[in-house]
mmCIF file of C-alpha atoms in Angstrom:
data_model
loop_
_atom_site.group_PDB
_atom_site.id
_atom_site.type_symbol
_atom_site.label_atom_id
_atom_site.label_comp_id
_atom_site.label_asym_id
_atom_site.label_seq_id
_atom_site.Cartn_x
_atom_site.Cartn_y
_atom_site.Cartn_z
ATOM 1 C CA UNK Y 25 -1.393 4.535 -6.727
ATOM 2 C CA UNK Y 26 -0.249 2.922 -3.440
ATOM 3 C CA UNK Y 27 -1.729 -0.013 -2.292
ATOM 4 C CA UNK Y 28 -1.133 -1.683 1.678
ATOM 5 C CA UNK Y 29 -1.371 -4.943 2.424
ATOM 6 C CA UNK Y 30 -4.870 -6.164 3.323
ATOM 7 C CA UNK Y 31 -6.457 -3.307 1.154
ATOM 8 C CA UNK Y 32 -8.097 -3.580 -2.381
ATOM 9 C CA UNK Y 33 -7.581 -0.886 -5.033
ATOM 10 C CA UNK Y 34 -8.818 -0.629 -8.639
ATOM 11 C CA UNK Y 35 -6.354 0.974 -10.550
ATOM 12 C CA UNK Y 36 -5.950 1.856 -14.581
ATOM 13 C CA UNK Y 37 -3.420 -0.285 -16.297
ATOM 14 C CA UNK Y 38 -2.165 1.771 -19.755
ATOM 15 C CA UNK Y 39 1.595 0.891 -19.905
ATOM 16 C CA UNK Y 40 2.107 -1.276 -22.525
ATOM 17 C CA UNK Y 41 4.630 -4.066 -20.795
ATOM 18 C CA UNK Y 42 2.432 -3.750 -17.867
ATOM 19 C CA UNK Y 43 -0.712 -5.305 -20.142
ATOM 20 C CA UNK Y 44 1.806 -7.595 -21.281
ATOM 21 C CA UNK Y 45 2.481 -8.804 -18.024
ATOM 22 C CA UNK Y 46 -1.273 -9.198 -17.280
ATOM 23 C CA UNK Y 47 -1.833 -11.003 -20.619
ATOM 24 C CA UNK Y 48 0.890 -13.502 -19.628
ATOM 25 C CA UNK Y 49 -0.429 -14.220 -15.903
ATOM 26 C CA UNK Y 50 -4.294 -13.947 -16.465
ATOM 27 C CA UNK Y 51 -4.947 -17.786 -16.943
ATOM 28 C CA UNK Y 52 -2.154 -18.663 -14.373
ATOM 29 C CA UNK Y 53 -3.422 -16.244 -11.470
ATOM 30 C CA UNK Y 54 -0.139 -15.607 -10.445
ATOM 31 C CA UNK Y 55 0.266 -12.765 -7.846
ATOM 32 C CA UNK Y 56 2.563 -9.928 -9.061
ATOM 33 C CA UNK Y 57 4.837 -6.960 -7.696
ATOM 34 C CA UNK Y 58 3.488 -3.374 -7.100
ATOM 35 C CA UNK Y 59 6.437 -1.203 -6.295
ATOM 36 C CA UNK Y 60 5.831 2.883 -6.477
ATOM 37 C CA UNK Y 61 8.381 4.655 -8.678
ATOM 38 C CA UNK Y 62 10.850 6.923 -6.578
ATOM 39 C CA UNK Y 63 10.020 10.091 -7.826
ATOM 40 C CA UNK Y 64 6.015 8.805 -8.855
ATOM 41 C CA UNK Y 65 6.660 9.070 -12.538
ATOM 42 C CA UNK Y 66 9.061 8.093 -15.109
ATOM 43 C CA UNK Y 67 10.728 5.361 -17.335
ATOM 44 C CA UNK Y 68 12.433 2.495 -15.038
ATOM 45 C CA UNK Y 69 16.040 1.610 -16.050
ATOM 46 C CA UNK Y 70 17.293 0.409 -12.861
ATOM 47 C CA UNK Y 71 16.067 -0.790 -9.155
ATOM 48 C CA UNK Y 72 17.329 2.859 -7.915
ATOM 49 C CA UNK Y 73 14.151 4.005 -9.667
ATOM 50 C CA UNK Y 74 11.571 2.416 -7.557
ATOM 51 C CA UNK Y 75 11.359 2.568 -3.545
ATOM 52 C CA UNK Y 76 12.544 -0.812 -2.884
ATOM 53 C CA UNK Y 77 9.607 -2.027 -0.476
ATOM 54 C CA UNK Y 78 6.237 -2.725 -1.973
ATOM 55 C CA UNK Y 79 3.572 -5.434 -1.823
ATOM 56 C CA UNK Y 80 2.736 -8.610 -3.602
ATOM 57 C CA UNK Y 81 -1.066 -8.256 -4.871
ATOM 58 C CA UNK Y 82 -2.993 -10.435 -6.588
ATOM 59 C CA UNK Y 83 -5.406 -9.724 -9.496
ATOM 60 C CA UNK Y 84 -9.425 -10.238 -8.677
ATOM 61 C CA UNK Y 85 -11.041 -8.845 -11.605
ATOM 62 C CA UNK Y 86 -9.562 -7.691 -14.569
ATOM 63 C CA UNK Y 87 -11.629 -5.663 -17.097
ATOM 64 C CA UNK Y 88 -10.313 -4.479 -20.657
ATOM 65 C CA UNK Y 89 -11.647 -1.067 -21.872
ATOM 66 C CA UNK Y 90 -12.602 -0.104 -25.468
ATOM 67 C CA UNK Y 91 -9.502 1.451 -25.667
ATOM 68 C CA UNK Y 92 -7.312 -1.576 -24.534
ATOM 69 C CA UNK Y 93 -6.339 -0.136 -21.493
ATOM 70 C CA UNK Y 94 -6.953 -2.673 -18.774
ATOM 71 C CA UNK Y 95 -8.993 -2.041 -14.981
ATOM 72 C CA UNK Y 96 -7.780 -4.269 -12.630
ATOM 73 C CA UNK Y 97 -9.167 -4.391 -9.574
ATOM 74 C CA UNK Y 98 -5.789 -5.909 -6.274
ATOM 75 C CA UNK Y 99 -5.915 -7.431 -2.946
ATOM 76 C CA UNK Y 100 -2.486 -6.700 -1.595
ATOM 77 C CA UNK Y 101 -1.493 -9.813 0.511
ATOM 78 C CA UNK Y 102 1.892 -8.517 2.093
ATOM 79 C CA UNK Y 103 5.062 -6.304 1.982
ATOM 80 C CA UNK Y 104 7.888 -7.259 0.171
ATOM 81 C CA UNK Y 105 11.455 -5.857 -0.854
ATOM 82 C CA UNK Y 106 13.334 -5.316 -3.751
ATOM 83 C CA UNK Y 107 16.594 -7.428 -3.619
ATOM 84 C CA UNK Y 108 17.590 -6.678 -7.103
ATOM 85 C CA UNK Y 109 15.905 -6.272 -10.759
ATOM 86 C CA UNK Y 110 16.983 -9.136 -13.242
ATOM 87 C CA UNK Y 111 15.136 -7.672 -16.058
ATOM 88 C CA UNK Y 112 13.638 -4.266 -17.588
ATOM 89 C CA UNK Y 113 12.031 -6.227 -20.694
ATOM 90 C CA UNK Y 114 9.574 -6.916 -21.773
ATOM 91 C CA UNK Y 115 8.401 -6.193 -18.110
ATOM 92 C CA UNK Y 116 10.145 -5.853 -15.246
ATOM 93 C CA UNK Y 117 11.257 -8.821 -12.942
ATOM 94 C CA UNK Y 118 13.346 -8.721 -10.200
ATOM 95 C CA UNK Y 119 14.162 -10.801 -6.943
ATOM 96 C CA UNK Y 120 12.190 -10.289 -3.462
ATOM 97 C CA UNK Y 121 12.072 -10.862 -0.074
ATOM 98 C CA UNK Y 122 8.680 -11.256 2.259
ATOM 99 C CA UNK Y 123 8.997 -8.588 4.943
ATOM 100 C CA UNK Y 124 7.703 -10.400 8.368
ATOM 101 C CA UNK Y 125 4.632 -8.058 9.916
ATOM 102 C CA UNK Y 126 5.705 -6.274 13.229
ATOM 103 C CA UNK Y 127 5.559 -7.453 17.008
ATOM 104 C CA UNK Y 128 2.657 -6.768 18.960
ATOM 105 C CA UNK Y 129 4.298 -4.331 21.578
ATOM 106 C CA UNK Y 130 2.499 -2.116 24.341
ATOM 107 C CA UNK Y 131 3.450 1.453 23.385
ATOM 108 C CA UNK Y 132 2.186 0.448 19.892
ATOM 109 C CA UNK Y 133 -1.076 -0.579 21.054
ATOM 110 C CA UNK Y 134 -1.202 3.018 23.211
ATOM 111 C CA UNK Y 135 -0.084 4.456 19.690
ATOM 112 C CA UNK Y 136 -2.612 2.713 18.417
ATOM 113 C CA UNK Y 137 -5.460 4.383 19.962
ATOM 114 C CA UNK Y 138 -3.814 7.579 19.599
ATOM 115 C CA UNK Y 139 -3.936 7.371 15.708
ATOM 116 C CA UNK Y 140 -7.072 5.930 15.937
ATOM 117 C CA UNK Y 141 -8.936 8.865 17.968
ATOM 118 C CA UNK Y 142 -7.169 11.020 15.330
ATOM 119 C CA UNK Y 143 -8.468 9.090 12.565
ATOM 120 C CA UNK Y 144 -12.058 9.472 14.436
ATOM 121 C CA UNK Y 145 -11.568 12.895 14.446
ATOM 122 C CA UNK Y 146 -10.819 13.615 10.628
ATOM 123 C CA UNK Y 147 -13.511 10.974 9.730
ATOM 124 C CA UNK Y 148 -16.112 13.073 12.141
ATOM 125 C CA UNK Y 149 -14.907 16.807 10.404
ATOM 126 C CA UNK Y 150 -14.204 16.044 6.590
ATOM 127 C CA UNK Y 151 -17.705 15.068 4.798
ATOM 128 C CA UNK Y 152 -15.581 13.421 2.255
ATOM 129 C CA UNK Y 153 -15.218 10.405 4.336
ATOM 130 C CA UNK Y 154 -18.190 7.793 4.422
ATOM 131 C CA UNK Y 155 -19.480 6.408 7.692
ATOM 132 C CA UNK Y 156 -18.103 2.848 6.633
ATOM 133 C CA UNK Y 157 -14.680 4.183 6.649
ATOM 134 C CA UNK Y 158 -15.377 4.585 10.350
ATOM 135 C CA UNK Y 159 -16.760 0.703 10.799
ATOM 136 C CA UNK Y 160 -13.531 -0.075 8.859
ATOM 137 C CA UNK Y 161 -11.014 1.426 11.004
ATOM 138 C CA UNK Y 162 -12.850 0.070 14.275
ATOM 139 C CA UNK Y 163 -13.034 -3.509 12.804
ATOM 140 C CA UNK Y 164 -9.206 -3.555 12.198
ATOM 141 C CA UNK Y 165 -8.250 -1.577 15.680
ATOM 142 C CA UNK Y 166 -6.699 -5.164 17.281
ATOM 143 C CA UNK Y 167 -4.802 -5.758 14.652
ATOM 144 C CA UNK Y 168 -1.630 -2.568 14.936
ATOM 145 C CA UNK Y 169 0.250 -3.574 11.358
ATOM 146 C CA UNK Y 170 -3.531 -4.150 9.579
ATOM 147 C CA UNK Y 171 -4.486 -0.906 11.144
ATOM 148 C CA UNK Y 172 -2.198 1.479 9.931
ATOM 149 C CA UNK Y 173 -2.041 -0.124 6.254
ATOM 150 C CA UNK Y 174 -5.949 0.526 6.478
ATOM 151 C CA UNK Y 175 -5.633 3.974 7.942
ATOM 152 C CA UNK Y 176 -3.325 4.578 5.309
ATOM 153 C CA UNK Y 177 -5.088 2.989 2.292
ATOM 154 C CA UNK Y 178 -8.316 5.356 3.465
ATOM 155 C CA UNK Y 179 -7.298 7.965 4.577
ATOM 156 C CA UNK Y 180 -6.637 10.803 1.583
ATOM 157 C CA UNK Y 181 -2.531 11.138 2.502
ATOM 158 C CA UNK Y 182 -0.437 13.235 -0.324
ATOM 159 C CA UNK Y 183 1.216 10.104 -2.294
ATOM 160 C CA UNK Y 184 4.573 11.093 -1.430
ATOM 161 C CA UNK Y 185 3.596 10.227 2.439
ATOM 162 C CA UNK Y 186 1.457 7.397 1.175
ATOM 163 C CA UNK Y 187 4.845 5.900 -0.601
ATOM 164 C CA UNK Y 188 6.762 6.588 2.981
ATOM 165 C CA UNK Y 189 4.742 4.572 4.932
ATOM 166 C CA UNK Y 190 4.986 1.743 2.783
ATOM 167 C CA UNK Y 191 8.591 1.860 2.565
ATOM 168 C CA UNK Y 192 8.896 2.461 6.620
ATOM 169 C CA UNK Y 193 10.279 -0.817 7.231
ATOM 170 C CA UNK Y 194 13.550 -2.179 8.804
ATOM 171 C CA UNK Y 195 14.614 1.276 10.944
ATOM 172 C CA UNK Y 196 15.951 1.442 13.784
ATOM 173 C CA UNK Y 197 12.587 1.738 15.947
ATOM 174 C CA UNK Y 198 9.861 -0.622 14.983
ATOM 175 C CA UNK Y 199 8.202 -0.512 11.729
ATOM 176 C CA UNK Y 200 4.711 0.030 13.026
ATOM 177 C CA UNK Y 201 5.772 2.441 15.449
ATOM 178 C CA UNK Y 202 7.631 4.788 12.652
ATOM 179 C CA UNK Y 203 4.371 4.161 10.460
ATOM 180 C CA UNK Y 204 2.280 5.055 13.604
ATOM 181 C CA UNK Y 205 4.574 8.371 14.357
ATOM 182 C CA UNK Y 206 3.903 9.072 10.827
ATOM 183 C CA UNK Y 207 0.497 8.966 10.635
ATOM 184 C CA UNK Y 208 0.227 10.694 13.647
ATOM 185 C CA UNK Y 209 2.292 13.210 12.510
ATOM 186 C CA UNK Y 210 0.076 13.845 9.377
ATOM 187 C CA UNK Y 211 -3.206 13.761 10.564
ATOM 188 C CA UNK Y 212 -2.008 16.479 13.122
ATOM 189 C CA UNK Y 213 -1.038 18.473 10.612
ATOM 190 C CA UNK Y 214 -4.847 18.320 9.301
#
């Protein structure tokens, strides 16, 4: 599961160190690290196996199944990046560094409603989309970097796009405009 910052997602927790982890930060409220894994599955030796850019989330409601696997329901609060891992157990920790959100820039706000008439469009033709998906994009339209994380977070991308526009930071052109050129790129596709 990928989760942008701004969004909430309730995802299954099942890993073992990752209950751990939750255990040990439950009473604190501590915000943690949600990098994906590289290739979306797989043990984690090393930093090469995860993307490098993810978010720091925070923990709003945790609920333990009969089973002992955990559902924890995130608020993402912002992007950050993987400087290096400085340990695999019992969890992993690592060192990171808050990625600043992106400009405000003209052609990104004409970008902007480009993506967002797009957006319309696959919200209006796919009855898999509720009407408050809709409300949701228009409420976060001023907003470019907010935008695209919610476009993003709602919009049913394969997760192997999902993980690139999360890690679409720090290139050459702006980061919202390479997030904007991919989701434009996608929902064309559609």
């Amino acid at each position: 599961t990928i989760i942008f910052p701004g969004c909430v997602e309730t995802i299954q927790i099942s890993l073992p160190r990752n209950l751990l982890l939750l255990r040990e930060l439950r009473d604190s409220q501590q915000p943690i690290v949600m990098i994906p894994v590289r290739d979306g599955r797989g043990e984690i030796t090393s930093a090469g196996d995860l993307e490098g850019i993810g978010v720091l989330a925070r923990p709003l409601v945790t609920q333990t199944s009969r089973d002992s696997t955990c559902s924890v329901t995130f608020e993402a609060v912002r992007r950050i990046r993987l400087e290096r891992l400085t340990g695999t157990e019992p969890y992993l920790v690592g060192d990171f560094i808050e990625l600043p959100p992106e400009q405000d820039i003209d052609s990104l706000e004409r970008a902007l409603e480009k993506v967002f008439s797009y957006a319309v469009r696959v919200l209006t033709t796919d009855t898999h989309y509720s009407p408050e998906v809709y409300e949701i994009f228009k409420a976060n339209r001023t907003d470019i970097d907010r935008f695209v994380d919610v476009v993003s977070h709602h919009l049913h991308f394969p997760f192997s796009e999902k993980r690139s526009l999360l890690s679409a930071v720090f290139l050459p052109e702006p980061r919202a405009q390479q997030r904007l050129g991919r989701a434009v790129t996608w929902l064309l596709a559609r």
